Amino acid sequence: MKLKDIIPGKLGFGTAPLGNMFRDIPEAEARATVDAAWNDGIRYFDNAPFYGAGLAEIRMGEALAGRPRQDYVISTKVGRIILDQVQDVSARDLGEKGDVFKYGRPNKIVNDYSADATMRSIEDSLERLKTDHIEIVWVHDVAQDFYGDEWLGIFESARKGAFRALDRLRDEGVIKAWGLGVNRVEPIELLLALEEPRPDGFLLAGRYSLLDHERALQRVMPQVATRGLGIVVGGPYSSGALVGGPNFEYAPARPEILDRVARIKAIADRHGVSMKAAGLQFALANPAVAAVIPGASQPGRIAEDRAALNEVVPANFWRELRSAGLVSPAAPLPIAD
């Protein structure tokens, strides 16, 4: 089954912020944000054990527990086991993400991409999410940003373990789809080059945005589209940089990024276009993209995302971005060229 046939709607909800990403979010605020997403009509929710060491899954599970399960789709991730044992959060090695989840639960996180760990991870997620099934499973972070020079060894471990286990679960009908959930293009290239197993799609965060899309366009988007697979775009606002935030890639934005944002915004302002609309609609214009999942930790953000999705963006805005060299000549745009 194609990813686009599994995921309801173009706009999903990325739940990383519910794991206390960057700040300690009150329970009531987290609950209100999930409720706002539901009331808006969002029916695709992406999660991961990594988000706050299980906190995001617990919060989402509580918030959705009273909703009809057949009415929504969940994706979560494998590759990390969350233990009951606690640890010093400051001692965790989270690669480039540093202390992103320092306000999450202090439970120990163990990286493990074996088949047995994959099955255990799914069972643990089912419990935290208060559900009896998960539609989509992504293999989380088998990439350079977490494992540096060791990433190819981690990928190979996942190939022998998680990939084969998930391929089997999909073929048996236990899950509907699987793939990689990564912040880098290279692991997707590597998996697409294998004869087996057969993923259904990918969650690609931060690599198909207005601020960074060249490599994805060159290396994976055409292959994904040709094979009838799908991409879920995470991080469409580039950690907030695109919409005026200080961070890009979970760290303070570099001067060249801030300059690019300013140039895009100047054109957007001339055309009366919001930066959120530019970011979301750019991502969704690519035929390989099944959905986009901006994160939110405040109820008001959901309404902003929906308004951005529905905003009428003039064709000349996209043409000016193209002529200014701010989008790749190869990038599909939401206009008829």
Coordinates of C-alpha atoms in Angstrom, one line a residue:
M1 CA 0.0 0.0 0.0
K2 CA 1.3 3.4 -0.9
L3 CA 2.2 5.9 1.8
K4 CA -0.2 8.4 0.4
D5 CA -3.0 5.9 0.7
I6 CA -2.2 5.2 4.4
I7 CA -1.7 8.8 5.6
P8 CA -4.9 10.8 5.9
G9 CA -4.4 14.4 4.7
K10 CA -1.4 16.4 3.7
L11 CA -0.9 17.9 7.1
G12 CA 0.2 15.8 10.0
F13 CA 1.4 16.5 13.5
G14 CA 5.1 16.0 14.5
T15 CA 5.1 15.3 18.2
A16 CA 8.8 15.8 19.1
P17 CA 7.9 19.0 21.1
L18 CA 5.6 16.9 23.3
G19 CA 8.8 15.3 24.6
N20 CA 9.7 18.6 26.2
M21 CA 11.9 19.6 23.3
F22 CA 13.9 22.7 24.4
R23 CA 11.6 23.5 27.3
D24 CA 9.5 22.0 30.1
I25 CA 6.0 22.0 28.6
P26 CA 3.1 21.8 31.2
E27 CA 0.9 18.7 30.9
A28 CA -2.2 20.8 30.2
E29 CA -0.5 22.7 27.3
A30 CA 0.7 19.4 25.7
R31 CA -2.8 17.9 26.0
A32 CA -4.4 21.1 24.6
T33 CA -2.0 21.0 21.6
V34 CA -3.0 17.4 20.7
D35 CA -6.7 18.3 21.2
A36 CA -6.2 21.3 18.9
A37 CA -4.7 19.1 16.2
W38 CA -7.6 16.7 16.5
N39 CA -10.2 19.4 16.4
D40 CA -8.5 20.9 13.3
G41 CA -9.0 17.6 11.5
I42 CA -5.4 16.3 11.7
R43 CA -5.4 12.5 11.7
Y44 CA -1.8 11.6 11.3
F45 CA 0.5 11.7 14.3
D46 CA 4.2 10.9 14.2
N47 CA 6.0 10.0 17.4
A48 CA 9.2 8.3 18.7
P49 CA 10.4 6.7 21.9
F50 CA 13.4 9.1 21.7
Y51 CA 11.2 12.2 22.2
G52 CA 11.7 12.9 25.9
A53 CA 12.5 9.2 26.6
G54 CA 9.0 8.1 26.0
L55 CA 7.3 11.3 27.2
A56 CA 5.8 12.3 23.8
E57 CA 4.3 8.8 23.3
I58 CA 2.8 8.8 26.8
R59 CA 1.3 12.3 26.4
M60 CA -0.1 11.5 22.9
G61 CA -1.4 8.1 24.1
E62 CA -3.3 9.8 26.9
A63 CA -4.7 12.5 24.7
L64 CA -5.9 10.2 21.9
A65 CA -7.1 7.4 24.2
G66 CA -10.8 8.4 23.9
R67 CA -10.7 8.8 20.1
P68 CA -11.9 6.1 17.7
R69 CA -8.7 4.3 16.8
Q70 CA -9.9 3.6 13.2
D71 CA -10.1 7.4 12.6
Y72 CA -6.3 8.2 12.9
V73 CA -2.9 6.9 11.8
I74 CA 0.2 6.6 14.0
S75 CA 3.8 6.4 13.0
T76 CA 6.5 5.8 15.6
K77 CA 10.1 4.7 15.5
V78 CA 12.5 1.9 16.5
G79 CA 16.2 1.9 17.2
R80 CA 16.1 3.0 20.8
I81 CA 14.9 1.2 23.9
I82 CA 13.7 3.2 26.9
L83 CA 14.5 1.6 30.2
D84 CA 12.9 2.0 33.6
Q85 CA 16.4 2.8 34.9
V86 CA 17.2 6.5 35.1
Q87 CA 20.4 8.2 34.1
D88 CA 22.1 11.6 34.3
V89 CA 20.5 13.4 31.3
S90 CA 23.5 15.6 30.8
A91 CA 25.7 12.6 30.2
R92 CA 23.7 11.3 27.2
D93 CA 25.4 11.4 23.8
L94 CA 22.8 12.5 21.4
G95 CA 25.1 13.5 18.5
E96 CA 24.3 16.8 17.0
K97 CA 21.0 17.1 18.9
G98 CA 22.9 17.7 22.1
D99 CA 20.6 18.5 25.0
V100 CA 17.4 18.9 22.9
F101 CA 15.4 16.7 25.2
K102 CA 17.1 17.6 28.5
Y103 CA 13.7 18.4 30.0
G104 CA 12.3 15.0 29.0
R105 CA 12.1 11.9 31.3
P106 CA 15.5 10.8 32.8
N107 CA 15.0 7.2 31.7
K108 CA 18.0 5.5 30.2
I109 CA 18.0 5.3 26.4
V110 CA 19.8 2.4 24.8
N111 CA 20.5 2.4 21.0
D112 CA 19.7 -1.0 19.5
Y113 CA 18.7 -1.8 15.9
S114 CA 18.5 -5.6 16.2
A115 CA 15.4 -7.6 15.3
D116 CA 14.7 -8.4 19.0
A117 CA 15.1 -4.8 20.1
T118 CA 12.8 -3.7 17.2
M119 CA 10.1 -6.0 18.4
R120 CA 10.5 -4.9 22.0
S121 CA 10.5 -1.3 21.0
I122 CA 7.2 -1.7 19.2
E123 CA 5.7 -3.5 22.2
D124 CA 6.8 -0.7 24.5
S125 CA 5.4 2.0 22.2
L126 CA 2.1 0.2 22.0
E127 CA 1.9 0.4 25.8
R128 CA 2.9 4.0 26.0
L129 CA 0.5 5.0 23.1
K130 CA -2.4 3.0 24.6
T131 CA -3.1 1.3 21.3
D132 CA -3.1 -2.2 19.9
H133 CA -1.5 -1.4 16.6
I134 CA 0.8 1.1 14.8
E135 CA 0.4 1.8 11.1
I136 CA 3.9 3.0 10.1
V137 CA 7.3 2.3 11.7
W138 CA 10.4 4.3 10.9
V139 CA 13.9 3.2 11.8
H140 CA 15.2 6.2 13.6
D141 CA 18.5 8.2 13.1
V142 CA 20.7 5.7 11.3
A143 CA 22.8 8.6 10.1
Q144 CA 25.9 10.8 10.5
D145 CA 24.2 13.3 12.8
F146 CA 23.9 10.8 15.6
Y147 CA 26.7 8.3 14.9
G148 CA 29.4 10.2 13.1
D149 CA 31.9 8.0 11.4
E150 CA 30.2 4.9 13.0
W151 CA 27.0 5.4 11.1
L152 CA 27.6 2.9 8.3
G153 CA 28.1 0.2 11.0
I154 CA 24.9 1.2 12.7
F155 CA 23.1 1.1 9.3
E156 CA 24.5 -2.4 8.7
S157 CA 23.2 -3.5 12.1
A158 CA 19.8 -2.1 11.2
R159 CA 19.9 -3.8 7.8
K160 CA 20.4 -7.2 9.4
G161 CA 17.9 -6.5 12.2
A162 CA 15.3 -3.8 12.1
F163 CA 14.9 -3.7 8.3
R164 CA 14.2 -7.4 8.0
A165 CA 11.9 -7.5 11.0
L166 CA 9.8 -4.6 9.8
D167 CA 9.7 -6.0 6.2
R168 CA 8.3 -9.2 7.7
L169 CA 5.8 -7.4 9.9
R170 CA 4.6 -5.4 6.9
D171 CA 4.2 -8.5 4.7
E172 CA 2.3 -10.2 7.5
G173 CA 0.0 -7.2 7.8
V174 CA 1.0 -6.3 11.4
I175 CA 2.0 -2.9 10.2
K176 CA 1.1 -1.1 7.0
A177 CA 4.4 0.5 6.1
W178 CA 8.0 1.0 7.2
G179 CA 11.1 3.0 6.2
L180 CA 13.8 5.3 7.7
G181 CA 13.2 8.3 9.9
V182 CA 16.3 10.4 9.4
N183 CA 17.8 13.9 9.2
R184 CA 20.2 13.0 6.4
V185 CA 19.8 12.0 2.7
E186 CA 22.7 9.5 2.6
P187 CA 21.0 6.6 4.5
I188 CA 18.0 6.8 2.2
E189 CA 20.3 6.6 -0.8
L190 CA 22.0 3.6 0.7
L191 CA 18.7 1.8 1.4
L192 CA 17.3 2.5 -2.0
A193 CA 20.4 1.0 -3.6
L194 CA 19.8 -2.4 -1.8
E195 CA 17.9 -5.1 -3.6
E196 CA 16.1 -6.0 -0.4
P197 CA 14.4 -5.3 1.9
R198 CA 11.7 -3.1 0.4
P199 CA 10.8 0.0 2.3
D200 CA 7.5 1.9 1.7
G201 CA 8.8 5.4 2.2
F202 CA 10.8 7.7 4.4
L203 CA 10.5 10.4 7.0
L204 CA 13.1 13.0 6.0
A205 CA 13.5 15.8 8.4
G206 CA 15.1 19.1 7.5
R207 CA 16.4 18.1 4.1
Y208 CA 13.5 19.1 2.0
S209 CA 12.8 22.7 3.0
L210 CA 13.1 26.1 1.4
L211 CA 16.4 26.5 3.1
D212 CA 17.9 23.1 2.2
H213 CA 16.7 20.9 -0.6
E214 CA 19.4 20.5 -3.3
R215 CA 20.8 17.2 -2.2
A216 CA 17.4 15.6 -1.6
L217 CA 16.3 16.7 -5.1
Q218 CA 19.4 15.3 -6.7
R219 CA 19.7 12.0 -4.8
V220 CA 16.4 10.7 -3.5
M221 CA 13.2 12.5 -4.5
P222 CA 13.2 11.3 -8.2
Q223 CA 13.9 7.7 -7.1
V224 CA 11.2 7.8 -4.5
A225 CA 8.7 9.1 -7.0
T226 CA 9.7 6.7 -9.7
R227 CA 9.3 3.7 -7.4
G228 CA 5.9 4.8 -6.1
L229 CA 7.2 5.3 -2.6
G230 CA 6.5 8.4 -0.4
I231 CA 8.3 11.0 1.7
V232 CA 7.0 12.5 4.9
V233 CA 8.7 15.9 5.3
G234 CA 9.6 16.7 8.8
G235 CA 11.1 20.1 9.9
P236 CA 9.6 22.2 7.1
Y237 CA 10.5 25.3 9.0
S238 CA 14.1 24.2 9.5
S239 CA 14.1 24.1 13.3
G240 CA 12.2 27.5 13.2
A241 CA 14.8 29.4 11.2
L242 CA 12.5 29.9 8.3
V243 CA 9.8 31.5 10.4
G244 CA 12.1 33.9 12.3
G245 CA 13.5 31.6 15.0
P246 CA 17.1 31.6 16.1
N247 CA 17.9 27.9 15.4
F248 CA 18.7 25.9 12.3
E249 CA 19.5 22.2 12.7
Y250 CA 19.0 22.4 16.5
A251 CA 21.7 25.0 16.8
P252 CA 22.1 28.8 16.4
A253 CA 21.6 29.6 12.7
R254 CA 24.7 30.5 10.7
P255 CA 25.0 33.9 9.1
E256 CA 24.5 32.5 5.6
I257 CA 21.2 30.8 6.7
L258 CA 19.9 34.0 8.3
D259 CA 20.8 35.9 5.1
R260 CA 18.9 33.4 3.0
V261 CA 15.9 33.7 5.3
A262 CA 16.0 37.5 5.0
R263 CA 16.1 37.3 1.2
I264 CA 13.1 34.9 1.1
K265 CA 11.2 37.0 3.6
A266 CA 11.8 40.2 1.6
I267 CA 10.2 38.5 -1.5
A268 CA 7.4 37.0 0.6
D269 CA 6.6 40.4 2.2
R270 CA 6.3 42.0 -1.2
H271 CA 3.8 39.4 -2.3
G272 CA 1.9 39.3 1.0
V273 CA 2.9 35.7 1.7
S274 CA 3.5 34.2 5.1
M275 CA 6.8 32.3 5.6
K276 CA 4.8 29.3 7.0
A277 CA 2.8 29.1 3.8
A278 CA 5.9 29.3 1.7
G279 CA 7.5 26.5 3.7
L280 CA 4.6 24.1 3.8
Q281 CA 3.5 24.6 0.2
F282 CA 7.0 24.3 -1.2
A283 CA 7.4 20.9 0.5
L284 CA 4.0 19.6 -0.6
A285 CA 4.6 20.6 -4.3
N286 CA 6.9 17.7 -4.8
P287 CA 5.0 14.7 -6.1
A288 CA 7.1 12.4 -3.9
V289 CA 5.8 14.0 -0.7
A290 CA 2.9 12.3 1.0
A291 CA 2.6 14.7 4.0
V292 CA 4.3 17.3 6.0
I293 CA 4.5 17.2 9.8
P294 CA 5.4 20.5 11.5
G295 CA 5.9 20.1 15.2
A296 CA 3.8 22.1 17.7
S297 CA 3.8 22.5 21.5
Q298 CA 1.2 25.2 21.6
P299 CA -2.5 24.9 20.5
G300 CA -2.3 28.2 18.4
R301 CA 0.5 26.8 16.2
I302 CA -2.0 24.2 14.8
A303 CA -4.3 26.9 13.5
E304 CA -1.3 28.8 12.0
D305 CA -0.2 25.6 10.1
R306 CA -3.7 25.0 8.7
A307 CA -4.0 28.6 7.6
A308 CA -0.6 28.4 5.9
L309 CA -1.6 25.3 4.1
N310 CA -4.8 27.0 2.8
E311 CA -3.2 30.4 2.1
V312 CA -3.4 31.5 -1.6
V313 CA 0.1 32.1 -2.7
P314 CA 0.5 34.0 -6.0
A315 CA 2.5 32.3 -8.7
N316 CA 4.7 35.3 -9.1
F317 CA 6.1 34.7 -5.6
W318 CA 7.4 31.3 -6.6
R319 CA 8.7 32.7 -9.9
E320 CA 10.6 35.5 -8.1
L321 CA 12.1 32.9 -5.7
R322 CA 13.3 30.9 -8.7
S323 CA 14.8 33.8 -10.6
A324 CA 16.6 35.0 -7.4
G325 CA 18.2 31.6 -7.1
L326 CA 16.5 30.9 -3.8
V327 CA 15.0 27.6 -5.0
S328 CA 16.6 25.0 -7.2
P329 CA 15.7 25.0 -10.8
A330 CA 14.8 21.3 -10.4
A331 CA 12.4 21.9 -7.5
P332 CA 8.7 21.4 -8.3
L333 CA 6.7 24.5 -7.4
P334 CA 3.0 24.8 -6.7
I335 CA 2.4 26.6 -10.0
A336 CA 2.1 25.4 -13.6
D337 CA 5.4 26.4 -15.2

